[in-house]
Tab-separated table of C-alpha atoms in Angstrom:
chain	number	residue	atom	x	y	z
A	14	MET	CA	0.000	0.000	0.000
A	15	HIS	CA	1.341	3.430	-0.957
A	16	TYR	CA	-0.095	6.413	0.879
A	17	VAL	CA	0.681	9.819	-0.608
A	18	ILE	CA	0.053	13.007	1.362
A	19	ILE	CA	0.111	16.415	-0.307
A	20	GLY	CA	0.974	18.957	2.353
A	21	ALA	CA	3.544	18.949	5.171
A	22	GLY	CA	1.659	21.035	7.716
A	23	PRO	CA	0.022	19.831	10.953
A	24	ALA	CA	-2.699	17.858	9.142
A	25	GLY	CA	-0.315	16.086	6.760
A	26	ILE	CA	2.332	15.267	9.360
A	27	THR	CA	-0.227	14.002	11.886
A	28	ALA	CA	-1.726	11.826	9.165
A	29	ALA	CA	1.652	10.402	8.104
A	30	GLU	CA	2.577	9.444	11.666
A	31	THR	CA	-0.866	7.912	12.258
A	32	LEU	CA	-0.643	5.900	9.045
A	33	ARG	CA	2.710	4.493	10.156
A	34	LYS	CA	1.093	3.252	13.388
A	35	GLN	CA	-1.938	1.878	11.569
A	36	ASP	CA	-0.041	0.238	8.690
A	37	PRO	CA	3.580	-0.523	9.728
A	38	GLY	CA	4.586	-2.012	6.378
A	39	ALA	CA	3.140	0.642	4.089
A	40	GLU	CA	5.006	3.086	1.880
A	41	ILE	CA	4.307	6.692	2.955
A	42	THR	CA	5.268	9.770	0.951
A	43	VAL	CA	4.699	13.361	2.099
A	44	LEU	CA	5.003	16.146	-0.455
A	45	GLY	CA	5.647	19.681	0.814
A	46	ASP	CA	6.206	22.639	-1.501
A	47	GLU	CA	8.302	24.841	0.819
A	48	PRO	CA	12.097	24.556	1.198
A	49	GLU	CA	11.733	24.119	4.969
A	50	PRO	CA	11.280	21.252	7.405
A	51	PRO	CA	7.580	20.870	8.314
A	52	TYR	CA	6.666	23.754	10.606
A	53	ALA	CA	3.700	25.344	12.374
A	54	ARG	CA	2.492	28.662	11.000
A	55	MET	CA	1.014	29.456	14.398
A	56	ALA	CA	4.562	29.635	15.757
A	57	LEU	CA	5.570	32.479	13.417
A	58	PRO	CA	4.642	35.280	15.868
A	59	TYR	CA	7.000	33.738	18.434
A	60	TYR	CA	9.716	33.681	15.775
A	61	LEU	CA	9.055	37.327	14.887
A	62	SER	CA	9.260	38.381	18.525
A	63	GLY	CA	12.562	36.528	19.008
A	64	GLN	CA	11.174	34.014	21.514
A	65	ILE	CA	12.224	31.122	19.265
A	66	ASP	CA	14.502	30.664	16.284
A	67	ALA	CA	13.449	29.133	12.969
A	68	ALA	CA	14.019	25.618	14.325
A	69	GLY	CA	11.573	26.410	17.107
A	70	THR	CA	8.751	26.512	14.556
A	71	TRP	CA	9.417	22.964	13.350
A	72	LEU	CA	6.654	20.453	14.000
A	73	ARG	CA	9.118	17.682	14.843
A	74	LYS	CA	12.435	18.768	16.289
A	75	ASN	CA	14.308	15.460	16.625
A	76	ALA	CA	16.908	14.897	13.915
A	77	GLY	CA	16.029	11.962	11.695
A	78	HIS	CA	12.430	11.807	12.950
A	79	PHE	CA	10.838	11.056	9.581
A	80	GLU	CA	13.622	8.734	8.490
A	81	SER	CA	13.151	6.716	11.692
A	82	LEU	CA	9.484	6.222	10.728
A	83	SER	CA	10.338	5.403	7.101
A	84	ILE	CA	8.315	8.399	5.917
A	85	ASP	CA	9.625	9.860	2.669
A	86	LEU	CA	9.481	13.651	2.942
A	87	LEU	CA	9.916	15.339	-0.440
A	88	GLN	CA	10.033	19.055	-1.231
A	89	GLU	CA	7.951	19.031	-4.370
A	90	GLN	CA	4.978	20.983	-5.717
A	91	VAL	CA	1.972	19.031	-6.978
A	92	VAL	CA	0.374	20.651	-10.017
A	93	LYS	CA	-2.215	18.043	-10.930
A	94	VAL	CA	-4.121	15.058	-9.560
A	95	VAL	CA	-5.386	12.405	-11.997
A	96	PRO	CA	-7.852	10.230	-10.018
A	97	GLU	CA	-8.637	7.808	-12.855
A	98	ARG	CA	-4.956	6.827	-13.005
A	99	GLN	CA	-4.312	7.352	-9.270
A	100	VAL	CA	-1.314	9.583	-9.866
A	101	VAL	CA	-0.175	13.033	-8.803
A	102	GLN	CA	1.914	15.089	-11.190
A	103	LEU	CA	4.781	17.203	-9.858
A	104	HIS	CA	5.994	20.565	-11.115
A	105	GLY	CA	8.958	19.002	-12.869
A	106	GLY	CA	6.773	16.516	-14.760
A	107	GLN	CA	7.406	13.491	-12.542
A	108	GLN	CA	4.394	11.397	-11.570
A	109	ILE	CA	3.838	9.481	-8.334
A	110	ARG	CA	1.267	6.722	-8.109
A	111	TYR	CA	-0.830	6.277	-4.962
A	112	ASP	CA	-3.236	3.732	-3.550
A	113	LYS	CA	-4.723	6.240	-1.116
A	114	LEU	CA	-4.199	10.002	-1.324
A	115	LEU	CA	-4.621	12.654	1.370
A	116	ILE	CA	-4.850	16.284	0.261
A	117	ALA	CA	-3.726	18.563	3.080
A	118	THR	CA	-2.521	21.534	1.050
A	119	GLY	CA	-3.801	24.086	3.565
A	120	SER	CA	-4.557	27.667	2.627
A	121	ARG	CA	-2.807	30.795	1.454
A	122	PRO	CA	-3.225	34.457	2.350
A	123	VAL	CA	-5.723	36.511	0.405
A	124	LYS	CA	-4.101	39.189	-1.737
A	125	PRO	CA	-6.601	42.055	-1.992
A	126	PRO	CA	-6.875	43.762	-5.409
A	127	ILE	CA	-5.400	47.047	-4.226
A	128	GLN	CA	-3.314	49.373	-6.368
A	129	GLY	CA	0.372	49.072	-5.483
A	130	ILE	CA	0.071	45.946	-3.327
A	131	ASP	CA	3.109	44.429	-5.058
A	132	MET	CA	5.393	47.294	-3.998
A	133	PRO	CA	8.541	46.456	-2.009
A	134	GLY	CA	7.893	46.648	1.702
A	135	ILE	CA	4.429	45.068	1.523
A	136	GLN	CA	4.521	41.625	3.076
A	137	HIS	CA	2.218	38.779	4.084
A	138	CYS	CA	3.027	36.838	7.254
A	139	TRP	CA	2.213	33.268	6.295
A	140	THR	CA	5.384	31.366	5.489
A	141	LEU	CA	8.628	31.039	7.396
A	142	GLN	CA	10.300	33.045	4.633
A	143	ASP	CA	7.698	35.783	5.146
A	144	GLY	CA	8.708	35.744	8.803
A	145	ARG	CA	12.369	36.186	7.903
A	146	ASN	CA	11.526	39.104	5.614
A	147	ILE	CA	9.485	40.879	8.288
A	148	ALA	CA	12.043	40.203	11.027
A	149	GLU	CA	14.745	41.830	8.880
A	150	ALA	CA	12.676	45.009	8.553
A	151	LEU	CA	11.611	45.313	12.203
A	152	ARG	CA	13.504	47.662	14.489
A	153	PRO	CA	12.584	50.293	17.070
A	154	GLY	CA	10.821	53.260	15.523
A	155	VAL	CA	10.073	51.680	12.148
A	156	LYS	CA	6.578	52.635	10.918
A	157	VAL	CA	4.446	49.533	10.402
A	158	VAL	CA	0.883	49.358	9.077
A	159	LEU	CA	-0.957	46.105	9.776
A	160	MET	CA	-3.780	45.537	7.298
A	161	GLY	CA	-6.414	43.444	9.053
A	162	ALA	CA	-7.356	42.922	12.693
A	163	GLY	CA	-8.843	39.472	12.371
A	164	PHE	CA	-7.484	36.377	14.111
A	165	ILE	CA	-4.253	36.242	12.102
A	166	GLY	CA	-3.687	39.984	12.308
A	167	CYS	CA	-4.108	40.072	16.080
A	168	ILE	CA	-1.668	37.197	16.528
A	169	VAL	CA	0.971	39.013	14.485
A	170	LEU	CA	0.191	42.321	16.213
A	171	GLU	CA	2.028	41.449	19.413
A	172	ALA	CA	5.271	40.528	17.655
A	173	LEU	CA	5.202	43.748	15.639
A	174	HIS	CA	4.601	45.813	18.761
A	175	LYS	CA	7.323	44.053	20.766
A	176	SER	CA	9.905	45.094	18.187
A	177	GLY	CA	9.484	48.722	19.216
A	178	ALA	CA	7.853	49.615	15.906
A	179	SER	CA	5.341	52.438	15.621
A	180	LEU	CA	2.278	50.323	14.813
A	181	THR	CA	-0.958	51.316	13.080
A	182	VAL	CA	-3.783	48.818	12.467
A	183	VAL	CA	-6.319	49.285	9.651
A	184	GLU	CA	-9.434	47.059	9.746
A	185	MET	CA	-12.384	47.195	7.345
A	186	ALA	CA	-14.910	45.905	9.875
A	187	ALA	CA	-16.419	48.023	12.630
A	188	ARG	CA	-14.647	45.954	15.304
A	189	MET	CA	-11.523	43.868	15.774
A	190	VAL	CA	-11.692	40.048	15.312
A	191	PRO	CA	-15.252	40.360	13.911
A	192	ARG	CA	-15.561	36.605	13.241
A	193	MET	CA	-14.574	35.725	16.772
A	194	MET	CA	-15.894	38.391	19.164
A	195	ASN	CA	-19.021	40.503	19.678
A	196	ASP	CA	-18.911	44.275	20.012
A	197	THR	CA	-18.327	44.271	23.770
A	198	ALA	CA	-15.491	41.750	23.746
A	199	ALA	CA	-13.858	43.231	20.648
A	200	GLY	CA	-14.089	46.672	22.207
A	201	MET	CA	-12.104	45.447	25.198
A	202	ILE	CA	-9.363	44.096	22.922
A	203	ARG	CA	-9.268	47.409	21.061
A	204	GLN	CA	-8.937	49.387	24.280
A	205	TRP	CA	-6.179	47.056	25.477
A	206	CYS	CA	-4.238	47.724	22.269
A	207	LEU	CA	-4.799	51.473	22.487
A	208	ASP	CA	-3.482	51.447	26.042
A	209	LYS	CA	-0.327	49.783	24.710
A	210	GLY	CA	0.246	52.600	22.230
A	211	VAL	CA	-1.152	50.983	19.066
A	212	THR	CA	-3.073	53.250	16.663
A	213	ILE	CA	-6.250	51.607	15.341
A	214	HIS	CA	-8.516	52.615	12.458
A	215	LEU	CA	-11.774	50.613	12.318
A	216	GLY	CA	-14.293	50.735	9.492
A	217	ALA	CA	-11.451	51.896	7.254
A	218	ARG	CA	-10.440	50.514	3.870
A	219	ILE	CA	-7.071	50.793	2.156
A	220	GLU	CA	-7.596	52.017	-1.400
A	221	ALA	CA	-4.026	52.268	-2.644
A	222	PHE	CA	-0.353	51.956	-1.785
A	223	GLN	CA	1.902	54.610	-3.264
A	224	GLU	CA	5.458	55.812	-2.963
A	225	ASN	CA	5.909	58.613	-0.467
A	226	SER	CA	6.043	62.033	-2.096
A	227	GLY	CA	9.321	63.920	-2.325
A	228	ASN	CA	12.516	62.241	-1.217
A	229	ALA	CA	11.029	60.452	1.796
A	230	PRO	CA	11.469	56.689	1.534
A	231	GLY	CA	8.651	54.281	2.313
A	232	ILE	CA	4.997	53.779	1.439
A	233	ALA	CA	1.981	56.082	1.542
A	234	VAL	CA	-1.051	54.030	2.600
A	235	GLN	CA	-4.155	55.722	1.200
A	236	LEU	CA	-7.433	55.164	3.069
A	237	ASN	CA	-10.950	55.497	1.675
A	238	ASP	CA	-11.572	58.679	3.712
A	239	SER	CA	-8.644	60.486	2.015
A	240	ARG	CA	-6.299	59.995	4.968
A	241	SER	CA	-2.753	58.876	4.228
A	242	ILE	CA	-0.517	56.903	6.605
A	243	GLU	CA	3.249	56.763	6.212
A	244	ALA	CA	4.758	53.298	6.489
A	245	ASP	CA	8.160	51.679	6.159
A	246	LEU	CA	6.554	48.239	6.232
A	247	VAL	CA	3.026	46.978	5.539
A	248	VAL	CA	1.951	43.554	6.804
A	249	VAL	CA	-1.147	42.178	5.069
A	250	ALA	CA	-3.462	39.907	7.090
A	251	ALA	CA	-6.663	39.965	5.042
A	252	GLY	CA	-7.815	36.361	5.432
A	253	VAL	CA	-6.972	33.053	3.789
A	254	ARG	CA	-8.257	30.862	0.965
A	255	ALA	CA	-8.023	27.089	0.527
A	256	ASN	CA	-5.398	25.775	-1.919
A	257	ILE	CA	-7.598	23.842	-4.349
A	258	GLU	CA	-6.804	25.390	-7.746
A	259	PHE	CA	-4.607	22.462	-8.814
A	260	LEU	CA	-7.727	20.252	-8.635
A	261	ASP	CA	-9.645	22.184	-11.314
A	262	GLN	CA	-9.439	19.415	-13.925
A	263	SER	CA	-9.515	16.488	-11.512
A	264	GLY	CA	-13.254	15.983	-11.125
A	265	ILE	CA	-12.944	16.131	-7.333
A	266	ALA	CA	-15.916	18.051	-5.905
A	267	THR	CA	-14.979	21.407	-4.358
A	268	ASP	CA	-16.711	24.496	-3.022
A	269	GLN	CA	-14.874	26.742	-0.554
A	270	GLY	CA	-12.656	23.717	-0.010
A	271	ILE	CA	-12.707	20.026	-0.907
A	272	LEU	CA	-16.134	18.589	-0.115
A	273	VAL	CA	-15.779	15.621	2.235
A	274	ASN	CA	-18.109	13.199	3.992
A	275	ARG	CA	-18.119	12.058	7.631
A	276	HIS	CA	-15.010	9.942	6.886
A	277	LEU	CA	-13.181	12.991	5.444
A	278	GLN	CA	-13.381	11.203	2.111
A	279	SER	CA	-13.766	13.273	-1.051
A	280	SER	CA	-16.008	12.515	-4.022
A	281	ASP	CA	-13.321	10.019	-5.083
A	282	GLU	CA	-13.202	6.954	-2.823
A	283	ASN	CA	-9.388	6.845	-2.797
A	284	ILE	CA	-8.869	10.524	-1.971
A	285	TYR	CA	-9.289	12.185	1.422
A	286	ALA	CA	-8.823	15.759	2.614
A	287	ALA	CA	-7.812	17.312	5.933
A	288	GLY	CA	-7.096	20.698	7.472
A	289	ASP	CA	-7.658	24.141	5.958
A	290	VAL	CA	-8.431	22.644	2.552
A	291	ALA	CA	-11.245	20.347	3.763
A	292	GLN	CA	-14.849	21.549	3.875
A	293	GLY	CA	-15.893	19.349	6.769
A	294	LEU	CA	-18.669	19.061	9.324
A	295	ASP	CA	-19.062	21.874	11.848
A	296	PHE	CA	-19.951	20.400	15.243
A	297	SER	CA	-22.196	23.291	16.262
A	298	THR	CA	-24.104	24.135	13.087
A	299	GLY	CA	-24.233	20.804	11.261
A	300	GLU	CA	-23.077	22.618	8.137
A	301	TYR	CA	-19.988	21.793	6.093
A	302	THR	CA	-17.448	24.594	6.319
A	303	VAL	CA	-13.728	25.311	6.120
A	304	GLN	CA	-12.150	25.890	9.540
A	305	ALA	CA	-8.641	27.219	9.052
A	306	ILE	CA	-7.338	26.551	12.563
A	307	GLN	CA	-4.586	24.204	13.725
A	308	PRO	CA	-6.633	22.089	16.199
A	309	THR	CA	-9.051	21.194	13.394
A	310	ALA	CA	-6.143	20.348	11.079
A	311	VAL	CA	-4.650	17.937	13.621
A	312	ASP	CA	-8.022	16.288	14.317
A	313	HIS	CA	-8.670	15.925	10.585
A	314	GLY	CA	-5.260	14.417	9.915
A	315	LEU	CA	-5.697	11.819	12.646
A	316	LEU	CA	-9.174	10.745	11.577
A	317	ALA	CA	-8.468	10.759	7.830
A	318	ALA	CA	-5.420	8.519	8.338
A	319	ARG	CA	-7.415	6.048	10.410
A	320	ASN	CA	-9.979	5.803	7.654
A	321	MET	CA	-7.408	5.513	4.873
A	322	ALA	CA	-5.785	2.579	6.637
A	323	GLY	CA	-8.822	1.084	8.337
A	324	GLY	CA	-11.608	1.106	5.799
A	325	ASN	CA	-13.636	4.110	6.951
A	326	GLN	CA	-14.349	2.930	10.482
A	327	ALA	CA	-13.940	6.366	12.097
A	328	ILE	CA	-16.806	8.860	11.908
A	329	HIS	CA	-16.116	12.574	12.056
A	330	GLN	CA	-18.276	14.109	14.793
A	331	GLY	CA	-17.615	17.619	13.567
A	332	SER	CA	-15.035	20.214	14.501
A	333	VAL	CA	-15.761	22.732	17.233
A	334	ASN	CA	-15.160	26.268	16.024
A	335	MET	CA	-12.588	27.423	18.547
A	336	ASN	CA	-10.199	30.343	18.655
A	337	VAL	CA	-7.745	31.179	21.425
A	338	LEU	CA	-5.987	34.479	20.878
A	339	ASP	CA	-3.128	36.158	22.721
A	340	THR	CA	-3.108	39.874	21.894
A	341	MET	CA	-0.139	41.470	23.628
A	342	GLY	CA	-0.753	39.415	26.757
A	343	LEU	CA	-4.561	39.594	26.794
A	344	ILE	CA	-5.975	36.094	26.324
A	345	ALA	CA	-9.324	35.882	24.527
A	346	CYS	CA	-11.224	32.818	23.355
A	347	SER	CA	-14.454	31.909	21.614
A	348	PHE	CA	-16.065	28.523	21.056
A	349	GLY	CA	-18.950	27.053	19.090
A	350	LEU	CA	-21.954	29.319	18.553
A	351	TRP	CA	-20.351	32.280	20.318
A	352	MET	CA	-22.822	34.577	18.548
A	353	GLY	CA	-25.774	32.622	19.977
A	354	ALA	CA	-28.428	30.149	18.861
A	355	ASP	CA	-31.814	31.262	17.528
A	356	GLY	CA	-34.131	31.727	20.480
A	357	GLY	CA	-31.446	30.701	22.958
A	358	ASP	CA	-30.703	32.280	26.324
A	359	PHE	CA	-27.447	34.003	27.145
A	360	VAL	CA	-25.634	35.756	29.938
A	361	GLU	CA	-22.611	38.035	29.990
A	362	ARG	CA	-20.518	39.734	32.628
A	363	HIS	CA	-17.688	42.143	32.035
A	364	ASP	CA	-15.259	44.137	34.104
A	365	PRO	CA	-13.627	46.615	31.702
A	366	GLY	CA	-11.231	47.949	34.307
A	367	ARG	CA	-9.710	44.502	34.896
A	368	TYR	CA	-10.174	43.315	31.303
A	369	ARG	CA	-12.382	40.402	32.333
A	370	TYR	CA	-15.330	39.205	30.256
A	371	ILE	CA	-17.448	36.066	29.940
A	372	ASN	CA	-20.417	35.349	27.677
A	373	LEU	CA	-22.322	32.046	27.724
A	374	GLN	CA	-24.805	31.032	25.027
A	375	PHE	CA	-27.415	28.318	25.631
A	376	ASP	CA	-29.765	26.260	23.507
A	377	GLY	CA	-32.233	24.672	25.904
A	378	GLU	CA	-30.205	23.036	28.688
A	379	HIS	CA	-27.006	22.909	26.630
A	380	LEU	CA	-24.098	25.307	26.502
A	381	VAL	CA	-23.527	25.842	22.776
A	382	GLY	CA	-21.220	28.842	22.638
A	383	ALA	CA	-18.949	30.933	24.798
A	384	THR	CA	-16.586	33.901	24.794
A	385	ALA	CA	-14.080	34.804	27.487
A	386	ILE	CA	-11.378	37.426	27.966
A	387	GLY	CA	-8.747	37.371	30.694
A	388	LEU	CA	-10.029	34.053	32.091
A	389	THR	CA	-7.443	31.532	30.939
A	390	GLU	CA	-8.553	28.859	33.416
A	391	HIS	CA	-11.890	28.597	31.596
A	392	VAL	CA	-10.543	27.692	28.142
A	393	GLY	CA	-10.682	23.904	28.516
A	394	VAL	CA	-13.851	24.008	30.598
A	395	LEU	CA	-15.838	25.946	28.015
A	396	ARG	CA	-14.772	23.713	25.159
A	397	GLY	CA	-15.442	20.592	27.222
A	398	LEU	CA	-19.009	21.544	28.149
A	399	ILE	CA	-19.845	22.513	24.566
A	400	GLN	CA	-18.287	19.463	22.932
A	401	SER	CA	-19.730	16.955	25.435
A	402	ARG	CA	-23.293	18.233	24.850
A	403	ILE	CA	-24.036	17.704	28.536
A	404	ALA	CA	-27.508	18.818	29.635
A	405	LEU	CA	-26.906	21.252	32.468
A	406	GLY	CA	-30.216	20.816	34.270
A	407	PRO	CA	-30.475	23.236	37.242
A	408	TRP	CA	-26.943	24.445	36.523
A	409	LYS	CA	-28.225	26.452	33.576
A	410	GLN	CA	-30.194	28.776	35.884
A	411	ARG	CA	-27.250	29.039	38.246
A	412	LEU	CA	-24.990	30.058	35.389
A	413	LEU	CA	-27.512	32.597	34.117
A	414	LYS	CA	-27.313	34.201	37.541
A	415	ASP	CA	-23.553	33.847	37.895
A	416	PRO	CA	-21.542	32.728	34.822
A	417	GLY	CA	-18.419	32.826	36.982
A	418	ARG	CA	-19.498	29.464	38.403
A	419	ILE	CA	-18.694	27.722	35.103
A	420	MET	CA	-15.899	25.684	36.694
A	421	GLU	CA	-18.270	24.364	39.376
A	422	ALA	CA	-20.776	23.414	36.699
A	423	TYR	CA	-18.133	21.595	34.715
A	424	LEU	CA	-16.785	19.636	37.678
A	425	GLU	CA	-20.212	18.561	38.858
A	426	CYS	CA	-21.726	17.820	35.469
A	427	THR	CA	-18.768	15.819	34.156
A	428	GLN	CA	-18.467	13.488	37.168
A	429	PRO	CA	-19.481	9.903	36.261
A	430	LEU	CA	-22.362	9.936	38.758
A	431	ALA	CA	-23.101	13.625	38.449
A	432	MET	CA	-26.552	14.725	39.459
A	433	PRO	CA	-28.622	16.622	38.508
A	434	CYS	CA	-26.714	17.024	35.245
A	435	LYS	CA	-27.233	14.318	32.686
A	436	SER	CA	-25.800	13.443	29.308
A	437	GLY	CA	-27.730	15.160	26.545
């Protein structure tokens, strides 16, 4: 049996290692298109801030790790998949035959159609090479404009600020992290950043990048309200898009990503998908969506590999939409239906002075969504209660009165003989 995996990120590497456990005698080939050892993109902010070196981003740090597992790791770009012949075609023309194929090609940053976006000094922060380019330009006093205050932008924000740069954030939406936080929670993150000296423009759109007038070096960032911001460096964090273009002539069904079933199997029985590229089941909504987050990628890789080797015995229960964000030391998280269920009850408490916030969303007796800021001890508890679908019973009313008792609710309701909570 020859398993081929396209993609050397968390989903692909988890899958390769799982396949080796499931099928000790199989041939396993992983194809990655970057000239780097497999690494975690989520570690790039730590690299930018100098907390780790490039090797610190690597997914597996032991020398000879893949060789010891007899996993062939090749730095090659796949340009075509031919399902009827069960081959993948590489950029140089070489073809590799597979028995089972996993597509874990991840996503890439969106490049907005803005005049001048290809100018020198305008940089995405997505690859390790991007990180090197940004790190070279960062120094105290350098003027940096960060385009986008979504999840990725806010992760990068801290590293940019720590460098001593003069940082300005431009976000199109009316609030920061709009797909993760409501107005109240996002407002707290904004105020936290302002208190740290970051300039923030919300509801603002960049219309063009131009060279500074006169002899001044750098970039003039033109906003839609006629304002202009001077920058030495622009970091673009405007969202991501699944890498599926190479499948255009393959016949594999795609939408926002590769359409998969509950086994993470594509429309072709020998091809599976995992991670940012897979349009899989959302635990909370029952819809099939792309979740470009590392925990989902790892879960996908594990389950897809089990099914590739074991004949589709593992059923995907759906991925919980979860985001944990560290913005310059302020920890924020959101889980599941953080925006609420139709007709559901909710409760929120916030202490702006201490940067503490909690919001719980209910559907009947179940906790279905949550948001928290400055409450790191609640991260696992909130996810656990949502994912277990435990009926809270009387604890729902207690939490509506005092959401700070969430830890008590979790401990009581998750005990094997817990009463009055019951499995829902």
